[in-house]
Amino acid sequence: MAVLEIVNHKQMSLNPNGEWKALNDSRSNAIPQIFFNDGEPWLAANKYAFYMLNSISGNDPKTITSKMNHLKAYASWLEENQIDWRYFPKKQKDRCLFKYRGDLIEARDSGELAPSTVTTRMGAVIQFYRYAQLENLLDSSSPLWNDNIKTLHFHTTVGFSRTMSVLSSELSIPNRTTKREGLEDGLLPITEKNRDLLLNFLFKNEQIELFLMCLIGFYTGARSETIRTLKISSLENASNDSSSETMKKVAVGPGTGIKTKNNVSGQITTPDFLLSVLLKYAYSAKRLARQAKAEKSNKDNLFLSVRGNPYSENTFTKLFSDLRKKLIVHGYTQFTHFKFHQSRATYGTNLMKVALENLSSQSKAIKFVRDHMLHKHDSTTWKYITFLEESEVEEELSEEFFGLFTGNLIGSKMENLIGKAVFQ
């Protein structure tokens, strides 16, 4: 599986004395670079990153990183299918880009990827190949694909009608939603049965860190970046939830050292039983051994690797990729396209059902779920209402989860599971 590494880059010049010196107007830039599984860099893609950095219209760091992330996903696909990125035989259907396009459409239709993600990813790959052709990085005398000229009609800010011609590739994928639209990032929740199966699998295979991360995802809806940066001090300073005796509030966002999407400041609602087991793990012999290897600035992190390092996004992604493969080997093919973010979709769906059944109006339910899930926009929260109205998922929702928020049940099933001596 390919990885994306951020490399600090500063332009240098060689003076007549044979010494390297930084250019006067040069500043250090963090530039994303792609490396294949064997450690070899993808030179063409990495050169493309520098091209974007120096381009007037494309040198925004977030834009560059986003495009390189899409190319990293393509690099992983190339490795998995053992195809060279320059493979363009005469038969169109055998060319790497056409095969990749087909797999992206399949991932979109199965719900693995959001339609918008598929459209953007294919577009990023096409842009890279246009650059590679321009720089003569491809040894191909014939066109790689066919382009069409499309005419777009639009109006100026003062109302004048105008047209604009744009180049469109036959490889581009329209942003079309599937029949069953997903929730955040186009993903769907999983059933209570599959949730418990996944947690039991992790528990029995002693993958305690992944077990706890999934537990947090299913019971708090926290995103991966939040879970990876959880601090023990924040858990210890959790405050009471005024609306429930069985819940606590953990502060996250700017000032806490715990990352959130768009740097949103807020609190994640955490069941008492979950908070208790996380603190037990924090002071377990296994975690303390990892903490002893960590740098001082990382010792407060709840989750550390065996080498005492915080979990990076790439490490986290690799862990769940390996987990899917193990689940499939054991016959659990329902997890073939499982994404960690589905734990958040599962939490949000359960939470919205609780809100709709216990609050007096949809607007109050929207506010309740939005605040709990730290949504920036109400439109994201509305998707959960639409999903519940258009699907038959209600019968599959977790009754135990419902009990956590209503006070009728206090996580007995999970308490029995995590109450065993796995943290000793």
PDB file of C-alpha atoms in Angstrom, residues 52-349:
ATOM      1  CA  MET A  52       1.785  22.447  -8.452  1.00  0.00           C
ATOM      2  CA  LEU A  53       3.736  24.185  -5.675  1.00  0.00           C
ATOM      3  CA  ASN A  54       5.352  26.529  -8.166  1.00  0.00           C
ATOM      4  CA  SER A  55       2.204  27.035 -10.215  1.00  0.00           C
ATOM      5  CA  ILE A  56       0.462  30.380  -9.781  1.00  0.00           C
ATOM      6  CA  SER A  57      -3.007  28.831  -9.935  1.00  0.00           C
ATOM      7  CA  GLY A  58      -2.416  25.665  -7.927  1.00  0.00           C
ATOM      8  CA  ASN A  59       0.036  26.328  -5.103  1.00  0.00           C
ATOM      9  CA  ASP A  60      -2.414  26.203  -2.206  1.00  0.00           C
ATOM     10  CA  PRO A  61      -0.929  23.576   0.204  1.00  0.00           C
ATOM     11  CA  LYS A  62      -4.327  22.064   1.027  1.00  0.00           C
ATOM     12  CA  THR A  63      -5.171  21.693  -2.657  1.00  0.00           C
ATOM     13  CA  ILE A  64      -1.823  20.036  -3.396  1.00  0.00           C
ATOM     14  CA  THR A  65      -2.206  17.617  -0.477  1.00  0.00           C
ATOM     15  CA  SER A  66      -5.764  16.776  -1.517  1.00  0.00           C
ATOM     16  CA  LYS A  67      -4.704  15.971  -5.087  1.00  0.00           C
ATOM     17  CA  MET A  68      -1.704  13.956  -3.912  1.00  0.00           C
ATOM     18  CA  ASN A  69      -3.960  11.975  -1.568  1.00  0.00           C
ATOM     19  CA  HIS A  70      -6.066  10.998  -4.578  1.00  0.00           C
ATOM     20  CA  LEU A  71      -2.900  10.004  -6.449  1.00  0.00           C
ATOM     21  CA  LYS A  72      -1.797   7.978  -3.423  1.00  0.00           C
ATOM     22  CA  ALA A  73      -5.070   6.043  -3.604  1.00  0.00           C
ATOM     23  CA  TYR A  74      -4.379   5.447  -7.302  1.00  0.00           C
ATOM     24  CA  ALA A  75      -0.820   4.313  -6.493  1.00  0.00           C
ATOM     25  CA  SER A  76      -2.197   1.803  -3.977  1.00  0.00           C
ATOM     26  CA  TRP A  77      -4.600   0.504  -6.628  1.00  0.00           C
ATOM     27  CA  LEU A  78      -1.715   0.125  -9.098  1.00  0.00           C
ATOM     28  CA  GLU A  79       0.261  -1.883  -6.547  1.00  0.00           C
ATOM     29  CA  GLU A  80      -2.692  -4.048  -5.597  1.00  0.00           C
ATOM     30  CA  ASN A  81      -3.383  -4.876  -9.258  1.00  0.00           C
ATOM     31  CA  GLN A  82       0.314  -5.063 -10.217  1.00  0.00           C
ATOM     32  CA  ILE A  83      -0.074  -2.547 -13.038  1.00  0.00           C
ATOM     33  CA  ASP A  84       2.449   0.086 -14.106  1.00  0.00           C
ATOM     34  CA  TRP A  85       1.068   3.613 -14.346  1.00  0.00           C
ATOM     35  CA  ARG A  86       2.439   3.869 -17.904  1.00  0.00           C
ATOM     36  CA  TYR A  87       0.665   0.741 -19.153  1.00  0.00           C
ATOM     37  CA  PHE A  88      -1.339   1.753 -22.237  1.00  0.00           C
ATOM     38  CA  PRO A  89      -1.696  -1.197 -24.624  1.00  0.00           C
ATOM     39  CA  LYS A  90      -3.649  -0.982 -27.895  1.00  0.00           C
ATOM     40  CA  LYS A  91      -6.816  -2.438 -26.379  1.00  0.00           C
ATOM     41  CA  GLN A  92      -8.503   0.412 -24.579  1.00  0.00           C
ATOM     42  CA  LYS A  93     -10.193  -1.784 -21.966  1.00  0.00           C
ATOM     43  CA  ASP A  94      -6.787  -3.109 -20.811  1.00  0.00           C
ATOM     44  CA  ARG A  95      -5.271   0.326 -20.177  1.00  0.00           C
ATOM     45  CA  CYS A  96      -4.571   1.184 -16.553  1.00  0.00           C
ATOM     46  CA  LEU A  97      -6.729   4.324 -16.509  1.00  0.00           C
ATOM     47  CA  PHE A  98      -9.775   2.621 -18.014  1.00  0.00           C
ATOM     48  CA  LYS A  99      -9.496  -0.260 -15.533  1.00  0.00           C
ATOM     49  CA  TYR A 100      -9.169   2.200 -12.657  1.00  0.00           C
ATOM     50  CA  ARG A 101     -12.192   4.155 -13.865  1.00  0.00           C
ATOM     51  CA  GLY A 102     -14.254   0.959 -13.842  1.00  0.00           C
ATOM     52  CA  ASP A 103     -13.195   0.111 -10.292  1.00  0.00           C
ATOM     53  CA  LEU A 104     -14.013   3.635  -9.083  1.00  0.00           C
ATOM     54  CA  ILE A 105     -17.519   3.408 -10.559  1.00  0.00           C
ATOM     55  CA  GLU A 106     -17.987   0.030  -8.884  1.00  0.00           C
ATOM     56  CA  ALA A 107     -16.850   1.493  -5.549  1.00  0.00           C
ATOM     57  CA  ARG A 108     -19.325   4.346  -6.006  1.00  0.00           C
ATOM     58  CA  ASP A 109     -22.228   2.036  -6.830  1.00  0.00           C
ATOM     59  CA  SER A 110     -21.479  -0.246  -3.869  1.00  0.00           C
ATOM     60  CA  GLY A 111     -21.404   2.687  -1.446  1.00  0.00           C
ATOM     61  CA  GLU A 112     -17.699   2.302  -0.651  1.00  0.00           C
ATOM     62  CA  LEU A 113     -16.923   5.778  -1.988  1.00  0.00           C
ATOM     63  CA  ALA A 114     -19.080   8.875  -2.252  1.00  0.00           C
ATOM     64  CA  PRO A 115     -20.032   9.951  -5.797  1.00  0.00           C
ATOM     65  CA  SER A 116     -18.294  13.300  -5.251  1.00  0.00           C
ATOM     66  CA  THR A 117     -15.104  11.536  -4.121  1.00  0.00           C
ATOM     67  CA  VAL A 118     -15.093   9.307  -7.203  1.00  0.00           C
ATOM     68  CA  THR A 119     -15.563  12.295  -9.518  1.00  0.00           C
ATOM     69  CA  THR A 120     -12.818  14.304  -7.822  1.00  0.00           C
ATOM     70  CA  ARG A 121     -10.403  11.357  -7.648  1.00  0.00           C
ATOM     71  CA  MET A 122     -10.706  10.518 -11.326  1.00  0.00           C
ATOM     72  CA  GLY A 123     -10.318  14.208 -12.169  1.00  0.00           C
ATOM     73  CA  ALA A 124      -7.117  14.448 -10.102  1.00  0.00           C
ATOM     74  CA  VAL A 125      -5.647  11.408 -11.859  1.00  0.00           C
ATOM     75  CA  ILE A 126      -6.509  12.806 -15.301  1.00  0.00           C
ATOM     76  CA  GLN A 127      -4.872  16.139 -14.403  1.00  0.00           C
ATOM     77  CA  PHE A 128      -1.702  14.293 -13.406  1.00  0.00           C
ATOM     78  CA  TYR A 129      -1.588  12.419 -16.714  1.00  0.00           C
ATOM     79  CA  ARG A 130      -2.081  15.655 -18.638  1.00  0.00           C
ATOM     80  CA  TYR A 131       0.971  17.015 -16.811  1.00  0.00           C
ATOM     81  CA  ALA A 132       2.928  13.790 -17.506  1.00  0.00           C
ATOM     82  CA  GLN A 133       2.162  14.117 -21.219  1.00  0.00           C
ATOM     83  CA  LEU A 134       3.209  17.768 -21.220  1.00  0.00           C
ATOM     84  CA  GLU A 135       6.521  16.875 -19.568  1.00  0.00           C
ATOM     85  CA  ASN A 136       7.097  13.886 -21.895  1.00  0.00           C
ATOM     86  CA  LEU A 137       7.088  11.462 -18.962  1.00  0.00           C
ATOM     87  CA  LEU A 138       5.063   8.937 -20.959  1.00  0.00           C
ATOM     88  CA  ASP A 139       6.412   6.960 -23.901  1.00  0.00           C
ATOM     89  CA  SER A 140       3.245   6.846 -25.979  1.00  0.00           C
ATOM     90  CA  SER A 141       2.843   7.995 -29.561  1.00  0.00           C
ATOM     91  CA  SER A 142      -0.932   7.540 -29.614  1.00  0.00           C
ATOM     92  CA  PRO A 143      -3.511   9.414 -27.455  1.00  0.00           C
ATOM     93  CA  LEU A 144      -4.149   7.850 -24.046  1.00  0.00           C
ATOM     94  CA  TRP A 145      -7.859   8.715 -24.269  1.00  0.00           C
ATOM     95  CA  ASN A 146     -10.228  10.828 -26.318  1.00  0.00           C
ATOM     96  CA  ASP A 147     -11.041  14.415 -25.364  1.00  0.00           C
ATOM     97  CA  ASN A 148     -14.169  16.335 -26.237  1.00  0.00           C
ATOM     98  CA  ILE A 149     -14.870  20.044 -26.313  1.00  0.00           C
ATOM     99  CA  LYS A 150     -17.884  21.010 -24.203  1.00  0.00           C
ATOM    100  CA  THR A 151     -19.591  24.373 -24.307  1.00  0.00           C
ATOM    101  CA  LEU A 152     -20.747  25.787 -20.974  1.00  0.00           C
ATOM    102  CA  HIS A 153     -23.382  28.534 -20.757  1.00  0.00           C
ATOM    103  CA  PHE A 154     -23.319  30.990 -17.862  1.00  0.00           C
ATOM    104  CA  HIS A 155     -24.257  34.519 -16.863  1.00  0.00           C
ATOM    105  CA  THR A 156     -21.924  37.228 -15.636  1.00  0.00           C
ATOM    106  CA  THR A 157     -22.517  39.067 -12.360  1.00  0.00           C
ATOM    107  CA  VAL A 158     -24.312  41.825 -14.273  1.00  0.00           C
ATOM    108  CA  GLY A 159     -26.574  39.412 -16.152  1.00  0.00           C
ATOM    109  CA  PHE A 160     -24.893  39.033 -19.558  1.00  0.00           C
ATOM    110  CA  SER A 161     -25.078  35.597 -21.170  1.00  0.00           C
ATOM    111  CA  ARG A 162     -21.723  34.046 -21.989  1.00  0.00           C
ATOM    112  CA  THR A 163     -20.336  30.726 -23.228  1.00  0.00           C
ATOM    113  CA  MET A 164     -17.038  29.013 -22.468  1.00  0.00           C
ATOM    114  CA  SER A 165     -15.410  25.995 -24.134  1.00  0.00           C
ATOM    115  CA  VAL A 166     -13.705  23.450 -21.881  1.00  0.00           C
ATOM    116  CA  LEU A 167     -11.760  20.252 -22.527  1.00  0.00           C
ATOM    117  CA  SER A 168     -13.494  17.129 -21.224  1.00  0.00           C
ATOM    118  CA  SER A 169     -12.010  13.628 -21.080  1.00  0.00           C
ATOM    119  CA  GLU A 170     -13.971  10.492 -21.880  1.00  0.00           C
ATOM    120  CA  LEU A 171     -12.495   9.124 -18.627  1.00  0.00           C
ATOM    121  CA  SER A 172     -14.198  11.699 -16.406  1.00  0.00           C
ATOM    122  CA  ILE A 173     -16.903  10.367 -14.074  1.00  0.00           C
ATOM    123  CA  PRO A 174     -20.060  12.463 -13.575  1.00  0.00           C
ATOM    124  CA  ASN A 175     -21.048  13.175  -9.978  1.00  0.00           C
ATOM    125  CA  ARG A 176     -24.135  10.999  -9.898  1.00  0.00           C
ATOM    126  CA  THR A 177     -25.625   9.796  -6.643  1.00  0.00           C
ATOM    127  CA  THR A 178     -26.540   6.173  -6.207  1.00  0.00           C
ATOM    128  CA  LYS A 179     -30.094   5.069  -5.549  1.00  0.00           C
ATOM    129  CA  ARG A 180     -29.405   4.757  -1.820  1.00  0.00           C
ATOM    130  CA  GLU A 181     -27.553   7.889  -0.814  1.00  0.00           C
ATOM    131  CA  GLY A 182     -25.176   7.521   2.089  1.00  0.00           C
ATOM    132  CA  LEU A 183     -24.508   9.835   4.998  1.00  0.00           C
ATOM    133  CA  GLU A 184     -21.251  11.647   5.722  1.00  0.00           C
ATOM    134  CA  ASP A 185     -18.683  10.876   3.001  1.00  0.00           C
ATOM    135  CA  GLY A 186     -21.371   8.792   1.276  1.00  0.00           C
ATOM    136  CA  LEU A 187     -21.045   5.976   3.834  1.00  0.00           C
ATOM    137  CA  LEU A 188     -23.808   3.888   5.399  1.00  0.00           C
ATOM    138  CA  PRO A 189     -24.212   2.669   8.999  1.00  0.00           C
ATOM    139  CA  ILE A 190     -23.712  -0.984   9.875  1.00  0.00           C
ATOM    140  CA  THR A 191     -26.111  -3.162  11.850  1.00  0.00           C
ATOM    141  CA  GLU A 192     -25.886  -3.880  15.550  1.00  0.00           C
ATOM    142  CA  LYS A 193     -25.100  -7.509  14.701  1.00  0.00           C
ATOM    143  CA  ASN A 194     -22.128  -6.552  12.514  1.00  0.00           C
ATOM    144  CA  ARG A 195     -20.967  -3.976  15.035  1.00  0.00           C
ATOM    145  CA  ASP A 196     -20.818  -6.596  17.783  1.00  0.00           C
ATOM    146  CA  LEU A 197     -19.212  -9.121  15.436  1.00  0.00           C
ATOM    147  CA  LEU A 198     -16.457  -6.633  14.600  1.00  0.00           C
ATOM    148  CA  LEU A 199     -15.820  -5.717  18.234  1.00  0.00           C
ATOM    149  CA  ASN A 200     -15.746  -9.361  19.322  1.00  0.00           C
ATOM    150  CA  PHE A 201     -13.325 -10.202  16.511  1.00  0.00           C
ATOM    151  CA  LEU A 202     -10.929  -7.463  17.599  1.00  0.00           C
ATOM    152  CA  PHE A 203     -11.275  -8.443  21.247  1.00  0.00           C
ATOM    153  CA  LYS A 204     -10.629 -12.149  20.659  1.00  0.00           C
ATOM    154  CA  ASN A 205      -7.630 -11.383  18.446  1.00  0.00           C
ATOM    155  CA  GLU A 206      -6.194  -9.100  21.161  1.00  0.00           C
ATOM    156  CA  GLN A 207      -6.120  -6.053  18.904  1.00  0.00           C
ATOM    157  CA  ILE A 208      -6.993  -3.931  21.885  1.00  0.00           C
ATOM    158  CA  GLU A 209      -6.083  -0.538  20.411  1.00  0.00           C
ATOM    159  CA  LEU A 210      -8.283  -1.079  17.338  1.00  0.00           C
ATOM    160  CA  PHE A 211     -10.972  -2.511  19.591  1.00  0.00           C
ATOM    161  CA  LEU A 212     -11.028   0.632  21.710  1.00  0.00           C
ATOM    162  CA  MET A 213     -10.852   2.956  18.692  1.00  0.00           C
ATOM    163  CA  CYS A 214     -13.879   1.225  17.155  1.00  0.00           C
ATOM    164  CA  LEU A 215     -15.664   1.306  20.496  1.00  0.00           C
ATOM    165  CA  ILE A 216     -15.123   5.075  20.668  1.00  0.00           C
ATOM    166  CA  GLY A 217     -16.316   5.491  17.078  1.00  0.00           C
ATOM    167  CA  PHE A 218     -19.523   3.499  17.618  1.00  0.00           C
ATOM    168  CA  TYR A 219     -20.365   5.084  20.979  1.00  0.00           C
ATOM    169  CA  THR A 220     -19.266   8.706  20.524  1.00  0.00           C
ATOM    170  CA  GLY A 221     -19.193   9.274  16.756  1.00  0.00           C
ATOM    171  CA  ALA A 222     -15.701  10.775  17.012  1.00  0.00           C
ATOM    172  CA  ARG A 223     -13.702  11.039  13.803  1.00  0.00           C
ATOM    173  CA  SER A 224     -10.405   9.207  13.401  1.00  0.00           C
ATOM    174  CA  GLU A 225      -8.274  12.339  13.833  1.00  0.00           C
ATOM    175  CA  THR A 226     -10.034  13.032  17.141  1.00  0.00           C
ATOM    176  CA  ILE A 227      -9.578   9.468  18.394  1.00  0.00           C
ATOM    177  CA  ARG A 228      -5.918   9.321  17.355  1.00  0.00           C
ATOM    178  CA  THR A 229      -5.151  12.489  19.348  1.00  0.00           C
ATOM    179  CA  LEU A 230      -7.218  11.838  22.483  1.00  0.00           C
ATOM    180  CA  LYS A 231      -5.425  12.952  25.649  1.00  0.00           C
ATOM    181  CA  ILE A 232      -5.568  11.159  28.985  1.00  0.00           C
ATOM    182  CA  SER A 233      -5.780  14.488  30.792  1.00  0.00           C
ATOM    183  CA  SER A 234      -8.903  15.378  28.793  1.00  0.00           C
ATOM    184  CA  LEU A 235     -10.544  12.084  29.715  1.00  0.00           C
ATOM    185  CA  GLU A 236      -9.688  12.601  33.383  1.00  0.00           C
ATOM    186  CA  ASN A 237     -11.186  16.113  33.277  1.00  0.00           C
ATOM    187  CA  ALA A 238     -14.423  15.039  31.602  1.00  0.00           C
ATOM    188  CA  SER A 239     -17.434  16.940  32.904  1.00  0.00           C
ATOM    189  CA  ASN A 240     -20.911  15.697  33.751  1.00  0.00           C
ATOM    190  CA  ASP A 241     -23.611  15.779  31.088  1.00  0.00           C
ATOM    191  CA  SER A 242     -26.569  17.725  32.469  1.00  0.00           C
ATOM    192  CA  SER A 243     -28.999  15.820  30.235  1.00  0.00           C
ATOM    193  CA  SER A 244     -27.948  12.290  31.248  1.00  0.00           C
ATOM    194  CA  GLU A 245     -26.611  10.685  34.411  1.00  0.00           C
ATOM    195  CA  THR A 246     -24.829   7.989  32.396  1.00  0.00           C
ATOM    196  CA  MET A 247     -22.823  10.336  30.167  1.00  0.00           C
ATOM    197  CA  LYS A 248     -19.759  12.575  30.390  1.00  0.00           C
ATOM    198  CA  LYS A 249     -18.473  15.408  28.187  1.00  0.00           C
ATOM    199  CA  VAL A 250     -14.884  15.454  26.877  1.00  0.00           C
ATOM    200  CA  ALA A 251     -13.611  18.772  25.479  1.00  0.00           C
ATOM    201  CA  VAL A 252     -12.021  18.597  22.013  1.00  0.00           C
ATOM    202  CA  GLY A 253     -10.737  21.064  19.450  1.00  0.00           C
ATOM    203  CA  PRO A 254      -8.423  24.105  19.674  1.00  0.00           C
ATOM    204  CA  GLY A 255      -6.694  24.442  23.024  1.00  0.00           C
ATOM    205  CA  THR A 256      -7.126  20.776  23.986  1.00  0.00           C
ATOM    206  CA  GLY A 257      -4.528  19.189  21.706  1.00  0.00           C
ATOM    207  CA  ILE A 258      -7.294  16.948  20.297  1.00  0.00           C
ATOM    208  CA  LYS A 259      -7.876  17.439  16.582  1.00  0.00           C
ATOM    209  CA  THR A 260     -11.299  18.022  15.032  1.00  0.00           C
ATOM    210  CA  LYS A 261     -12.432  18.575  11.463  1.00  0.00           C
ATOM    211  CA  ASN A 262     -12.216  22.259  10.494  1.00  0.00           C
ATOM    212  CA  ASN A 263     -10.789  22.933  13.997  1.00  0.00           C
ATOM    213  CA  VAL A 264     -14.290  22.961  15.450  1.00  0.00           C
ATOM    214  CA  SER A 265     -14.335  23.492  19.201  1.00  0.00           C
ATOM    215  CA  GLY A 266     -16.773  21.386  21.208  1.00  0.00           C
ATOM    216  CA  GLN A 267     -17.337  18.302  23.352  1.00  0.00           C
ATOM    217  CA  ILE A 268     -17.884  14.640  22.600  1.00  0.00           C
ATOM    218  CA  THR A 269     -20.463  12.852  24.680  1.00  0.00           C
ATOM    219  CA  THR A 270     -19.002   9.684  26.193  1.00  0.00           C
ATOM    220  CA  PRO A 271     -20.842   6.905  28.089  1.00  0.00           C
ATOM    221  CA  ASP A 272     -19.572   6.364  31.631  1.00  0.00           C
ATOM    222  CA  PHE A 273     -18.696   2.726  30.962  1.00  0.00           C
ATOM    223  CA  LEU A 274     -16.561   3.698  27.957  1.00  0.00           C
ATOM    224  CA  LEU A 275     -14.758   6.480  29.803  1.00  0.00           C
ATOM    225  CA  SER A 276     -14.025   4.076  32.638  1.00  0.00           C
ATOM    226  CA  VAL A 277     -12.462   1.435  30.389  1.00  0.00           C
ATOM    227  CA  LEU A 278     -10.403   4.008  28.478  1.00  0.00           C
ATOM    228  CA  LEU A 279      -8.877   5.217  31.738  1.00  0.00           C
ATOM    229  CA  LYS A 280      -8.173   1.619  32.764  1.00  0.00           C
ATOM    230  CA  TYR A 281      -6.358   1.122  29.483  1.00  0.00           C
ATOM    231  CA  ALA A 282      -4.468   4.405  29.963  1.00  0.00           C
ATOM    232  CA  TYR A 283      -2.740   3.017  33.050  1.00  0.00           C
ATOM    233  CA  SER A 284      -2.431  -0.595  31.911  1.00  0.00           C
ATOM    234  CA  ALA A 285       0.996  -2.217  31.724  1.00  0.00           C
ATOM    235  CA  LYS A 286       0.699  -2.524  27.945  1.00  0.00           C
ATOM    236  CA  ARG A 287       0.115   1.170  27.347  1.00  0.00           C
ATOM    237  CA  LEU A 288       2.612   2.329  29.991  1.00  0.00           C
ATOM    238  CA  ALA A 289       5.304   0.320  28.170  1.00  0.00           C
ATOM    239  CA  ARG A 290       4.500   2.297  25.032  1.00  0.00           C
ATOM    240  CA  GLN A 291       4.395   5.561  26.955  1.00  0.00           C
ATOM    241  CA  ALA A 292       7.898   4.934  28.292  1.00  0.00           C
ATOM    242  CA  LYS A 293       9.217   5.002  24.697  1.00  0.00           C
ATOM    243  CA  ALA A 294       7.303   8.154  23.746  1.00  0.00           C
ATOM    244  CA  GLU A 295       8.680  11.664  23.519  1.00  0.00           C
ATOM    245  CA  LYS A 296       7.619  13.981  26.317  1.00  0.00           C
ATOM    246  CA  SER A 297       5.172  15.844  24.068  1.00  0.00           C
ATOM    247  CA  ASN A 298       3.352  12.594  23.212  1.00  0.00           C
ATOM    248  CA  LYS A 299       3.155  10.909  26.613  1.00  0.00           C
ATOM    249  CA  ASP A 300      -0.362  12.247  27.243  1.00  0.00           C
ATOM    250  CA  ASN A 301      -1.705  10.604  24.065  1.00  0.00           C
ATOM    251  CA  LEU A 302      -4.076   7.776  24.897  1.00  0.00           C
ATOM    252  CA  PHE A 303      -3.110   5.776  21.816  1.00  0.00           C
ATOM    253  CA  LEU A 304       0.550   5.168  21.009  1.00  0.00           C
ATOM    254  CA  SER A 305       2.190   2.665  18.680  1.00  0.00           C
ATOM    255  CA  VAL A 306       4.497  -0.074  19.956  1.00  0.00           C
ATOM    256  CA  ARG A 307       7.365   2.351  19.354  1.00  0.00           C
ATOM    257  CA  GLY A 308       5.725   5.086  21.385  1.00  0.00           C
ATOM    258  CA  ASN A 309       4.639   7.221  18.428  1.00  0.00           C
ATOM    259  CA  PRO A 310       1.217   8.781  17.862  1.00  0.00           C
ATOM    260  CA  TYR A 311      -0.893   7.045  15.220  1.00  0.00           C
ATOM    261  CA  SER A 312      -0.580   8.931  11.917  1.00  0.00           C
ATOM    262  CA  GLU A 313      -3.364   9.011   9.337  1.00  0.00           C
ATOM    263  CA  ASN A 314      -1.380   6.680   7.081  1.00  0.00           C
ATOM    264  CA  THR A 315      -0.751   4.201   9.904  1.00  0.00           C
ATOM    265  CA  PHE A 316      -4.425   4.297  10.870  1.00  0.00           C
ATOM    266  CA  THR A 317      -5.500   3.670   7.261  1.00  0.00           C
ATOM    267  CA  LYS A 318      -3.046   0.762   6.923  1.00  0.00           C
ATOM    268  CA  LEU A 319      -4.305  -0.844  10.149  1.00  0.00           C
ATOM    269  CA  PHE A 320      -7.884  -0.873   8.901  1.00  0.00           C
ATOM    270  CA  SER A 321      -6.848  -2.092   5.472  1.00  0.00           C
ATOM    271  CA  ASP A 322      -5.129  -5.059   7.135  1.00  0.00           C
ATOM    272  CA  LEU A 323      -8.154  -5.578   9.379  1.00  0.00           C
ATOM    273  CA  ARG A 324     -10.491  -5.862   6.381  1.00  0.00           C
ATOM    274  CA  LYS A 325      -8.244  -8.524   4.869  1.00  0.00           C
ATOM    275  CA  LYS A 326      -8.251 -10.534   8.115  1.00  0.00           C
ATOM    276  CA  LEU A 327     -12.027 -10.317   8.400  1.00  0.00           C
ATOM    277  CA  ILE A 328     -12.447 -11.552   4.826  1.00  0.00           C
ATOM    278  CA  VAL A 329     -10.041 -14.467   5.440  1.00  0.00           C
ATOM    279  CA  HIS A 330     -12.261 -15.500   8.378  1.00  0.00           C
ATOM    280  CA  GLY A 331     -15.318 -15.444   6.126  1.00  0.00           C
ATOM    281  CA  TYR A 332     -16.781 -12.080   7.170  1.00  0.00           C
ATOM    282  CA  THR A 333     -17.218 -10.802   3.630  1.00  0.00           C
ATOM    283  CA  GLN A 334     -19.729  -8.170   4.773  1.00  0.00           C
ATOM    284  CA  PHE A 335     -16.693  -6.121   5.812  1.00  0.00           C
ATOM    285  CA  THR A 336     -15.100  -6.146   2.340  1.00  0.00           C
ATOM    286  CA  HIS A 337     -15.688  -2.406   1.938  1.00  0.00           C
ATOM    287  CA  PHE A 338     -15.831  -1.454   5.612  1.00  0.00           C
ATOM    288  CA  LYS A 339     -14.530   2.016   6.427  1.00  0.00           C
ATOM    289  CA  PHE A 340     -13.820   3.242   9.950  1.00  0.00           C
ATOM    290  CA  HIS A 341     -15.961   6.318   9.297  1.00  0.00           C
ATOM    291  CA  GLN A 342     -18.978   3.974   9.170  1.00  0.00           C
ATOM    292  CA  SER A 343     -18.750   3.824  12.960  1.00  0.00           C
ATOM    293  CA  ARG A 344     -19.592   7.538  12.938  1.00  0.00           C
ATOM    294  CA  ALA A 345     -22.450   6.997  10.478  1.00  0.00           C
ATOM    295  CA  THR A 346     -23.768   4.238  12.754  1.00  0.00           C
ATOM    296  CA  TYR A 347     -23.558   6.482  15.809  1.00  0.00           C
ATOM    297  CA  GLY A 348     -25.261   9.385  14.043  1.00  0.00           C
ATOM    298  CA  THR A 349     -28.115   7.215  12.774  1.00  0.00           C
TER     299      THR A 349
END
